[in-house]
Amino acid sequence: MPATRNAEYGAHETLTPYSDVTTYNNFYEFGTSKSDPARYAGSLHTRPWTVVVDGEVHKPRRFDIDALLKLAPMQERIYRHRCVEGWSMVIPWIGYPLSALLRAVEPTGNAKFITYQTLLDPAEMPGQNDPVLAWPYLEGLRMDEAMHPLTLLAFGLYGEVLPNQDGAPLRMVIPWKYGFKGGKSIVRISLVERQPVTSWMRAVPNWYGFYSNVNPDVSPQNWSQATERRIGDGRFGGLFAPRLKTRLFNGYAKQVADLYRGMDLRRDF
Ligand code: MTE
C-alpha cells in the first residue's frame, strides 16, 4: 500500500516485528486469546465493504471502501500502541487523519462526539456468538479528539493493506489512548450530541471509562498502569523484556494535553 512517510509522527523507537504485530492481537470477534485473530480472521470478507457516516452532519454519506481509500493522501506514521493489559508495540501504520473524512460530511453545530462501530456478522465473526461484549463493538471520541491531527483512520501497516486480524479494511488508531479505543473493521461512524456508552464501559464500567487516556498514575482496574512490556523486545516475544515506564498520554502529552486542561483525569479516566 503506497504511502508517504510523515516524519513528524515517527516514534523513533525500534519497530515491533511484523510477525508480532500480526499474531499477537485483541479482536474478540474472533476469540479472546491473542493468537485467535490471526488463526480465524480469514473468514472475514473485506470486499465489498461500505462505511456509513451519519448523524449530526449536513452531508451523510455511504462510502465504498475503494472510494474511502482515495479520499486523502496516504501517510505512513510510526506510533506507540499501548494496550490496557500492560503490553505495548511500535507500529508503522498507513492511513490519513480521521478529520479528512469528518470534514467531508460537514458536521453540524450539534456534533459533540463520534461513535464508531465494527461489523456485526456472527457468520463471519464467530466470536460474536459469545456474549463477552455487547456486539457490535462500539467506541467513541469527543469531537475535538476525533479531529485531532494524531487520530488516524488506518488502512494498512508495514507498507501493506491491513491484515484482517489487525482490523481490515479500516480501523481507528488513537495513539494517546489505550488500544481498545482503536475499533477495528469499521462499518459506521456517527456524529452525535451526547457522550456515547462504549462496549467496554457497558461491560466493565468501573474499569473502562469513556476517555481511556494512557495514564500511569490512574489504574481503575485492579492492576497497575505504571509500566508496560514491549512485545517483541528481547527473547521469547518480550516475555522477559525489562518493563518500561508508561508515559502520560503514551508519550504524546505535548500534542494532546491541552485537550484535557481543567479536567480531573482521575475522575474522567
Ligand atoms: N476492535 C474490535 N472490533 N474488537 C476488539 O476486540 N480489541 C481492542 C482494539 N480494537 C478490539 C478492537 C483492543 S483491547 C486492543 S488492545 C486493540 O484493538 C488491539 O489492536 P491490535 O490487535 O491491532 O494490536
JSON list of C-alpha atoms in Angstrom, two decimals, residues 65-244:
[
{"chain": "A", "resi": 65, "resn": "ILE", "atom": "CA", "xyz": [-14.12, 1.26, 0.77]},
{"chain": "A", "resi": 66, "resn": "ASP", "atom": "CA", "xyz": [-12.33, 1.89, -2.51]},
{"chain": "A", "resi": 67, "resn": "ALA", "atom": "CA", "xyz": [-13.61, 5.48, -2.57]},
{"chain": "A", "resi": 68, "resn": "LEU", "atom": "CA", "xyz": [-12.53, 5.95, 1.06]},
{"chain": "A", "resi": 69, "resn": "LEU", "atom": "CA", "xyz": [-9.03, 4.81, 0.16]},
{"chain": "A", "resi": 70, "resn": "LYS", "atom": "CA", "xyz": [-8.80, 7.75, -2.24]},
{"chain": "A", "resi": 71, "resn": "LEU", "atom": "CA", "xyz": [-10.34, 10.42, 0.00]},
{"chain": "A", "resi": 72, "resn": "ALA", "atom": "CA", "xyz": [-6.98, 11.79, 1.23]},
{"chain": "A", "resi": 73, "resn": "PRO", "atom": "CA", "xyz": [-3.27, 11.08, 0.64]},
{"chain": "A", "resi": 74, "resn": "MET", "atom": "CA", "xyz": [-2.00, 8.03, 2.48]},
{"chain": "A", "resi": 75, "resn": "GLN", "atom": "CA", "xyz": [0.68, 8.66, 5.09]},
{"chain": "A", "resi": 76, "resn": "GLU", "atom": "CA", "xyz": [2.90, 6.30, 7.00]},
{"chain": "A", "resi": 77, "resn": "ARG", "atom": "CA", "xyz": [3.15, 7.16, 10.69]},
{"chain": "A", "resi": 78, "resn": "ILE", "atom": "CA", "xyz": [5.01, 5.31, 13.39]},
{"chain": "A", "resi": 79, "resn": "TYR", "atom": "CA", "xyz": [3.01, 5.29, 16.60]},
{"chain": "A", "resi": 80, "resn": "ARG", "atom": "CA", "xyz": [3.39, 3.71, 20.00]},
{"chain": "A", "resi": 81, "resn": "HIS", "atom": "CA", "xyz": [0.46, 1.40, 20.75]},
{"chain": "A", "resi": 82, "resn": "ARG", "atom": "CA", "xyz": [-0.37, 0.68, 24.41]},
{"chain": "A", "resi": 83, "resn": "CYS", "atom": "CA", "xyz": [-2.91, -1.92, 25.48]},
{"chain": "A", "resi": 84, "resn": "VAL", "atom": "CA", "xyz": [-4.68, -1.57, 28.83]},
{"chain": "A", "resi": 85, "resn": "GLU", "atom": "CA", "xyz": [-3.48, -5.12, 29.57]},
{"chain": "A", "resi": 86, "resn": "GLY", "atom": "CA", "xyz": [0.06, -3.76, 30.01]},
{"chain": "A", "resi": 87, "resn": "TRP", "atom": "CA", "xyz": [1.78, -4.57, 26.73]},
{"chain": "A", "resi": 88, "resn": "SER", "atom": "CA", "xyz": [2.88, -2.19, 24.01]},
{"chain": "A", "resi": 89, "resn": "MET", "atom": "CA", "xyz": [4.16, -2.13, 20.44]},
{"chain": "A", "resi": 90, "resn": "VAL", "atom": "CA", "xyz": [5.60, 0.37, 17.93]},
{"chain": "A", "resi": 91, "resn": "ILE", "atom": "CA", "xyz": [3.75, 0.13, 14.62]},
{"chain": "A", "resi": 92, "resn": "PRO", "atom": "CA", "xyz": [4.19, 1.81, 11.21]},
{"chain": "A", "resi": 93, "resn": "TRP", "atom": "CA", "xyz": [0.56, 2.49, 10.28]},
{"chain": "A", "resi": 94, "resn": "ILE", "atom": "CA", "xyz": [-0.74, 3.70, 6.93]},
{"chain": "A", "resi": 95, "resn": "GLY", "atom": "CA", "xyz": [-3.76, 5.96, 6.79]},
{"chain": "A", "resi": 96, "resn": "TYR", "atom": "CA", "xyz": [-4.88, 9.56, 6.91]},
{"chain": "A", "resi": 97, "resn": "PRO", "atom": "CA", "xyz": [-6.29, 11.80, 9.63]},
{"chain": "A", "resi": 98, "resn": "LEU", "atom": "CA", "xyz": [-9.87, 10.97, 10.55]},
{"chain": "A", "resi": 99, "resn": "SER", "atom": "CA", "xyz": [-10.51, 14.73, 10.32]},
{"chain": "A", "resi": 100, "resn": "ALA", "atom": "CA", "xyz": [-10.34, 14.47, 6.49]},
{"chain": "A", "resi": 101, "resn": "LEU", "atom": "CA", "xyz": [-13.34, 12.14, 6.48]},
{"chain": "A", "resi": 102, "resn": "LEU", "atom": "CA", "xyz": [-15.29, 14.11, 9.11]},
{"chain": "A", "resi": 103, "resn": "ARG", "atom": "CA", "xyz": [-14.81, 17.36, 7.21]},
{"chain": "A", "resi": 104, "resn": "ALA", "atom": "CA", "xyz": [-16.15, 15.71, 4.05]},
{"chain": "A", "resi": 105, "resn": "VAL", "atom": "CA", "xyz": [-19.56, 15.14, 5.69]},
{"chain": "A", "resi": 106, "resn": "GLU", "atom": "CA", "xyz": [-19.75, 18.65, 7.20]},
{"chain": "A", "resi": 107, "resn": "PRO", "atom": "CA", "xyz": [-20.51, 18.26, 10.93]},
{"chain": "A", "resi": 108, "resn": "THR", "atom": "CA", "xyz": [-23.40, 20.33, 12.30]},
{"chain": "A", "resi": 109, "resn": "GLY", "atom": "CA", "xyz": [-23.01, 22.52, 15.38]},
{"chain": "A", "resi": 110, "resn": "ASN", "atom": "CA", "xyz": [-24.62, 19.72, 17.44]},
{"chain": "A", "resi": 111, "resn": "ALA", "atom": "CA", "xyz": [-21.84, 17.22, 16.73]},
{"chain": "A", "resi": 112, "resn": "LYS", "atom": "CA", "xyz": [-20.06, 16.88, 20.09]},
{"chain": "A", "resi": 113, "resn": "PHE", "atom": "CA", "xyz": [-18.93, 13.24, 19.95]},
{"chain": "A", "resi": 114, "resn": "ILE", "atom": "CA", "xyz": [-18.47, 10.45, 17.44]},
{"chain": "A", "resi": 115, "resn": "THR", "atom": "CA", "xyz": [-19.22, 6.76, 17.77]},
{"chain": "A", "resi": 116, "resn": "TYR", "atom": "CA", "xyz": [-17.76, 4.10, 15.53]},
{"chain": "A", "resi": 117, "resn": "GLN", "atom": "CA", "xyz": [-18.79, 0.51, 15.26]},
{"chain": "A", "resi": 118, "resn": "THR", "atom": "CA", "xyz": [-17.42, -2.74, 13.95]},
{"chain": "A", "resi": 119, "resn": "LEU", "atom": "CA", "xyz": [-19.24, -5.03, 11.52]},
{"chain": "A", "resi": 120, "resn": "LEU", "atom": "CA", "xyz": [-21.96, -7.18, 13.14]},
{"chain": "A", "resi": 121, "resn": "ASP", "atom": "CA", "xyz": [-21.93, -10.56, 11.38]},
{"chain": "A", "resi": 122, "resn": "PRO", "atom": "CA", "xyz": [-21.72, -13.66, 13.59]},
{"chain": "A", "resi": 123, "resn": "ALA", "atom": "CA", "xyz": [-21.32, -15.87, 10.50]},
{"chain": "A", "resi": 124, "resn": "GLU", "atom": "CA", "xyz": [-18.04, -14.16, 9.55]},
{"chain": "A", "resi": 125, "resn": "MET", "atom": "CA", "xyz": [-17.14, -13.18, 13.11]},
{"chain": "A", "resi": 126, "resn": "PRO", "atom": "CA", "xyz": [-17.88, -16.29, 15.18]},
{"chain": "A", "resi": 127, "resn": "GLY", "atom": "CA", "xyz": [-16.76, -14.65, 18.42]},
{"chain": "A", "resi": 128, "resn": "GLN", "atom": "CA", "xyz": [-19.97, -12.59, 18.25]},
{"chain": "A", "resi": 129, "resn": "ASN", "atom": "CA", "xyz": [-21.84, -15.75, 19.27]},
{"chain": "A", "resi": 130, "resn": "ASP", "atom": "CA", "xyz": [-20.14, -15.38, 22.64]},
{"chain": "A", "resi": 131, "resn": "PRO", "atom": "CA", "xyz": [-21.69, -12.64, 24.81]},
{"chain": "A", "resi": 132, "resn": "VAL", "atom": "CA", "xyz": [-18.34, -11.43, 26.25]},
{"chain": "A", "resi": 133, "resn": "LEU", "atom": "CA", "xyz": [-19.26, -7.96, 24.95]},
{"chain": "A", "resi": 134, "resn": "ALA", "atom": "CA", "xyz": [-22.43, -6.30, 23.68]},
{"chain": "A", "resi": 135, "resn": "TRP", "atom": "CA", "xyz": [-21.95, -6.51, 19.90]},
{"chain": "A", "resi": 136, "resn": "PRO", "atom": "CA", "xyz": [-21.24, -4.72, 17.67]},
{"chain": "A", "resi": 137, "resn": "TYR", "atom": "CA", "xyz": [-18.03, -3.42, 19.22]},
{"chain": "A", "resi": 138, "resn": "LEU", "atom": "CA", "xyz": [-18.65, 0.27, 19.73]},
{"chain": "A", "resi": 139, "resn": "GLU", "atom": "CA", "xyz": [-16.23, 3.01, 20.71]},
{"chain": "A", "resi": 140, "resn": "GLY", "atom": "CA", "xyz": [-16.30, 6.79, 20.73]},
{"chain": "A", "resi": 141, "resn": "LEU", "atom": "CA", "xyz": [-14.35, 10.01, 20.95]},
{"chain": "A", "resi": 142, "resn": "ARG", "atom": "CA", "xyz": [-15.09, 13.61, 21.81]},
{"chain": "A", "resi": 143, "resn": "MET", "atom": "CA", "xyz": [-15.27, 15.70, 18.65]},
{"chain": "A", "resi": 144, "resn": "ASP", "atom": "CA", "xyz": [-12.01, 17.55, 19.32]},
{"chain": "A", "resi": 145, "resn": "GLU", "atom": "CA", "xyz": [-10.24, 14.22, 19.90]},
{"chain": "A", "resi": 146, "resn": "ALA", "atom": "CA", "xyz": [-11.68, 12.87, 16.67]},
{"chain": "A", "resi": 147, "resn": "MET", "atom": "CA", "xyz": [-10.49, 15.97, 14.78]},
{"chain": "A", "resi": 148, "resn": "HIS", "atom": "CA", "xyz": [-7.00, 15.92, 16.36]},
{"chain": "A", "resi": 149, "resn": "PRO", "atom": "CA", "xyz": [-4.26, 15.50, 13.75]},
{"chain": "A", "resi": 150, "resn": "LEU", "atom": "CA", "xyz": [-2.86, 12.43, 15.57]},
{"chain": "A", "resi": 151, "resn": "THR", "atom": "CA", "xyz": [-6.12, 10.49, 15.19]},
{"chain": "A", "resi": 152, "resn": "LEU", "atom": "CA", "xyz": [-5.64, 8.19, 12.24]},
{"chain": "A", "resi": 153, "resn": "LEU", "atom": "CA", "xyz": [-8.06, 6.25, 10.09]},
{"chain": "A", "resi": 154, "resn": "ALA", "atom": "CA", "xyz": [-5.77, 3.34, 9.26]},
{"chain": "A", "resi": 155, "resn": "PHE", "atom": "CA", "xyz": [-5.96, 1.08, 6.20]},
{"chain": "A", "resi": 156, "resn": "GLY", "atom": "CA", "xyz": [-2.54, -0.55, 6.33]},
{"chain": "A", "resi": 157, "resn": "LEU", "atom": "CA", "xyz": [0.61, -1.28, 8.28]},
{"chain": "A", "resi": 158, "resn": "TYR", "atom": "CA", "xyz": [4.19, -2.13, 7.39]},
{"chain": "A", "resi": 159, "resn": "GLY", "atom": "CA", "xyz": [3.62, -0.99, 3.79]},
{"chain": "A", "resi": 160, "resn": "GLU", "atom": "CA", "xyz": [0.75, -3.41, 3.26]},
{"chain": "A", "resi": 161, "resn": "VAL", "atom": "CA", "xyz": [-3.02, -3.50, 3.40]},
{"chain": "A", "resi": 162, "resn": "LEU", "atom": "CA", "xyz": [-4.16, -4.25, 6.98]},
{"chain": "A", "resi": 163, "resn": "PRO", "atom": "CA", "xyz": [-4.28, -7.98, 7.67]},
{"chain": "A", "resi": 164, "resn": "ASN", "atom": "CA", "xyz": [-7.78, -8.99, 8.81]},
{"chain": "A", "resi": 165, "resn": "GLN", "atom": "CA", "xyz": [-6.59, -9.65, 12.37]},
{"chain": "A", "resi": 166, "resn": "ASP", "atom": "CA", "xyz": [-5.40, -6.03, 12.63]},
{"chain": "A", "resi": 167, "resn": "GLY", "atom": "CA", "xyz": [-8.77, -4.60, 11.63]},
{"chain": "A", "resi": 168, "resn": "ALA", "atom": "CA", "xyz": [-9.15, -4.74, 7.85]},
{"chain": "A", "resi": 169, "resn": "PRO", "atom": "CA", "xyz": [-10.27, -2.96, 5.86]},
{"chain": "A", "resi": 170, "resn": "LEU", "atom": "CA", "xyz": [-10.13, 0.08, 8.17]},
{"chain": "A", "resi": 171, "resn": "ARG", "atom": "CA", "xyz": [-9.72, 0.84, 11.87]},
{"chain": "A", "resi": 172, "resn": "MET", "atom": "CA", "xyz": [-9.15, 3.71, 14.25]},
{"chain": "A", "resi": 173, "resn": "VAL", "atom": "CA", "xyz": [-5.74, 4.48, 15.75]},
{"chain": "A", "resi": 174, "resn": "ILE", "atom": "CA", "xyz": [-5.63, 6.98, 18.62]},
{"chain": "A", "resi": 175, "resn": "PRO", "atom": "CA", "xyz": [-2.09, 6.68, 19.95]},
{"chain": "A", "resi": 176, "resn": "TRP", "atom": "CA", "xyz": [-2.53, 8.51, 23.27]},
{"chain": "A", "resi": 177, "resn": "LYS", "atom": "CA", "xyz": [-5.36, 6.21, 24.35]},
{"chain": "A", "resi": 178, "resn": "TYR", "atom": "CA", "xyz": [-5.44, 2.56, 25.35]},
{"chain": "A", "resi": 179, "resn": "GLY", "atom": "CA", "xyz": [-5.67, 0.21, 22.39]},
{"chain": "A", "resi": 180, "resn": "PHE", "atom": "CA", "xyz": [-9.29, -0.72, 22.99]},
{"chain": "A", "resi": 181, "resn": "LYS", "atom": "CA", "xyz": [-10.30, 2.71, 21.64]},
{"chain": "A", "resi": 182, "resn": "GLY", "atom": "CA", "xyz": [-8.94, 1.52, 18.29]},
{"chain": "A", "resi": 183, "resn": "GLY", "atom": "CA", "xyz": [-12.09, -0.09, 16.90]},
{"chain": "A", "resi": 184, "resn": "LYS", "atom": "CA", "xyz": [-11.44, -2.50, 14.03]},
{"chain": "A", "resi": 185, "resn": "SER", "atom": "CA", "xyz": [-13.28, -3.35, 10.78]},
{"chain": "A", "resi": 186, "resn": "ILE", "atom": "CA", "xyz": [-15.49, -0.26, 10.99]},
{"chain": "A", "resi": 187, "resn": "VAL", "atom": "CA", "xyz": [-18.81, -0.03, 9.13]},
{"chain": "A", "resi": 188, "resn": "ARG", "atom": "CA", "xyz": [-20.38, 3.06, 10.66]},
{"chain": "A", "resi": 189, "resn": "ILE", "atom": "CA", "xyz": [-19.26, 6.38, 12.12]},
{"chain": "A", "resi": 190, "resn": "SER", "atom": "CA", "xyz": [-21.98, 8.53, 13.66]},
{"chain": "A", "resi": 191, "resn": "LEU", "atom": "CA", "xyz": [-21.64, 12.10, 14.89]},
{"chain": "A", "resi": 192, "resn": "VAL", "atom": "CA", "xyz": [-23.78, 12.60, 17.98]},
{"chain": "A", "resi": 193, "resn": "GLU", "atom": "CA", "xyz": [-24.65, 15.20, 20.58]},
{"chain": "A", "resi": 194, "resn": "ARG", "atom": "CA", "xyz": [-24.27, 13.09, 23.75]},
{"chain": "A", "resi": 195, "resn": "GLN", "atom": "CA", "xyz": [-21.33, 11.14, 25.10]},
{"chain": "A", "resi": 196, "resn": "PRO", "atom": "CA", "xyz": [-21.86, 7.52, 24.00]},
{"chain": "A", "resi": 197, "resn": "VAL", "atom": "CA", "xyz": [-21.67, 4.43, 26.19]},
{"chain": "A", "resi": 198, "resn": "THR", "atom": "CA", "xyz": [-18.99, 2.23, 24.64]},
{"chain": "A", "resi": 199, "resn": "SER", "atom": "CA", "xyz": [-18.90, -1.59, 24.61]},
{"chain": "A", "resi": 200, "resn": "TRP", "atom": "CA", "xyz": [-16.23, -1.70, 27.30]},
{"chain": "A", "resi": 201, "resn": "MET", "atom": "CA", "xyz": [-17.98, 0.86, 29.52]},
{"chain": "A", "resi": 202, "resn": "ARG", "atom": "CA", "xyz": [-21.10, -1.26, 29.29]},
{"chain": "A", "resi": 203, "resn": "ALA", "atom": "CA", "xyz": [-19.21, -4.47, 30.10]},
{"chain": "A", "resi": 204, "resn": "VAL", "atom": "CA", "xyz": [-16.99, -3.26, 32.98]},
{"chain": "A", "resi": 205, "resn": "PRO", "atom": "CA", "xyz": [-17.96, 0.33, 33.87]},
{"chain": "A", "resi": 206, "resn": "ASN", "atom": "CA", "xyz": [-15.61, 0.74, 36.83]},
{"chain": "A", "resi": 207, "resn": "TRP", "atom": "CA", "xyz": [-12.56, -0.35, 34.78]},
{"chain": "A", "resi": 208, "resn": "TYR", "atom": "CA", "xyz": [-13.15, 1.33, 31.43]},
{"chain": "A", "resi": 209, "resn": "GLY", "atom": "CA", "xyz": [-14.06, 4.99, 31.28]},
{"chain": "A", "resi": 210, "resn": "PHE", "atom": "CA", "xyz": [-15.03, 7.00, 28.23]},
{"chain": "A", "resi": 211, "resn": "TYR", "atom": "CA", "xyz": [-11.71, 8.82, 27.91]},
{"chain": "A", "resi": 212, "resn": "SER", "atom": "CA", "xyz": [-9.33, 5.88, 28.35]},
{"chain": "A", "resi": 213, "resn": "ASN", "atom": "CA", "xyz": [-6.25, 8.08, 28.07]},
{"chain": "A", "resi": 214, "resn": "VAL", "atom": "CA", "xyz": [-2.99, 6.29, 28.80]},
{"chain": "A", "resi": 215, "resn": "ASN", "atom": "CA", "xyz": [-2.15, 7.45, 32.32]},
{"chain": "A", "resi": 216, "resn": "PRO", "atom": "CA", "xyz": [0.48, 5.76, 34.50]},
{"chain": "A", "resi": 217, "resn": "ASP", "atom": "CA", "xyz": [-0.95, 7.44, 37.63]},
{"chain": "A", "resi": 218, "resn": "VAL", "atom": "CA", "xyz": [-4.50, 6.21, 37.28]},
{"chain": "A", "resi": 219, "resn": "SER", "atom": "CA", "xyz": [-5.33, 2.49, 37.40]},
{"chain": "A", "resi": 220, "resn": "PRO", "atom": "CA", "xyz": [-9.08, 1.99, 37.70]},
{"chain": "A", "resi": 221, "resn": "GLN", "atom": "CA", "xyz": [-8.51, -1.71, 37.03]},
{"chain": "A", "resi": 222, "resn": "ASN", "atom": "CA", "xyz": [-7.17, -3.95, 39.76]},
{"chain": "A", "resi": 223, "resn": "TRP", "atom": "CA", "xyz": [-3.73, -3.90, 38.12]},
{"chain": "A", "resi": 224, "resn": "SER", "atom": "CA", "xyz": [-1.26, -1.05, 37.68]},
{"chain": "A", "resi": 225, "resn": "GLN", "atom": "CA", "xyz": [-0.88, 1.03, 34.51]},
{"chain": "A", "resi": 226, "resn": "ALA", "atom": "CA", "xyz": [2.53, 2.40, 35.62]},
{"chain": "A", "resi": 227, "resn": "THR", "atom": "CA", "xyz": [4.66, 0.14, 33.41]},
{"chain": "A", "resi": 228, "resn": "GLU", "atom": "CA", "xyz": [4.43, -1.81, 30.18]},
{"chain": "A", "resi": 229, "resn": "ARG", "atom": "CA", "xyz": [6.09, -4.72, 28.39]},
{"chain": "A", "resi": 230, "resn": "ARG", "atom": "CA", "xyz": [7.22, -4.06, 24.81]},
{"chain": "A", "resi": 231, "resn": "ILE", "atom": "CA", "xyz": [6.16, -7.05, 22.72]},
{"chain": "A", "resi": 232, "resn": "GLY", "atom": "CA", "xyz": [8.97, -8.50, 20.63]},
{"chain": "A", "resi": 233, "resn": "ASP", "atom": "CA", "xyz": [11.78, -6.92, 22.67]},
{"chain": "A", "resi": 234, "resn": "GLY", "atom": "CA", "xyz": [14.38, -9.46, 23.68]},
{"chain": "A", "resi": 235, "resn": "ARG", "atom": "CA", "xyz": [13.83, -13.17, 23.67]},
{"chain": "A", "resi": 236, "resn": "PHE", "atom": "CA", "xyz": [10.60, -15.19, 23.86]},
{"chain": "A", "resi": 237, "resn": "GLY", "atom": "CA", "xyz": [8.43, -12.45, 22.37]},
{"chain": "A", "resi": 238, "resn": "GLY", "atom": "CA", "xyz": [9.38, -9.99, 25.08]},
{"chain": "A", "resi": 239, "resn": "LEU", "atom": "CA", "xyz": [8.19, -12.19, 27.90]},
{"chain": "A", "resi": 240, "resn": "PHE", "atom": "CA", "xyz": [11.43, -11.40, 29.73]},
{"chain": "A", "resi": 241, "resn": "ALA", "atom": "CA", "xyz": [11.90, -7.87, 28.37]},
{"chain": "A", "resi": 242, "resn": "PRO", "atom": "CA", "xyz": [12.50, -5.22, 31.03]},
{"chain": "A", "resi": 243, "resn": "ARG", "atom": "CA", "xyz": [9.33, -3.32, 31.83]},
{"chain": "A", "resi": 244, "resn": "LEU", "atom": "CA", "xyz": [9.25, 0.25, 30.54]}
]
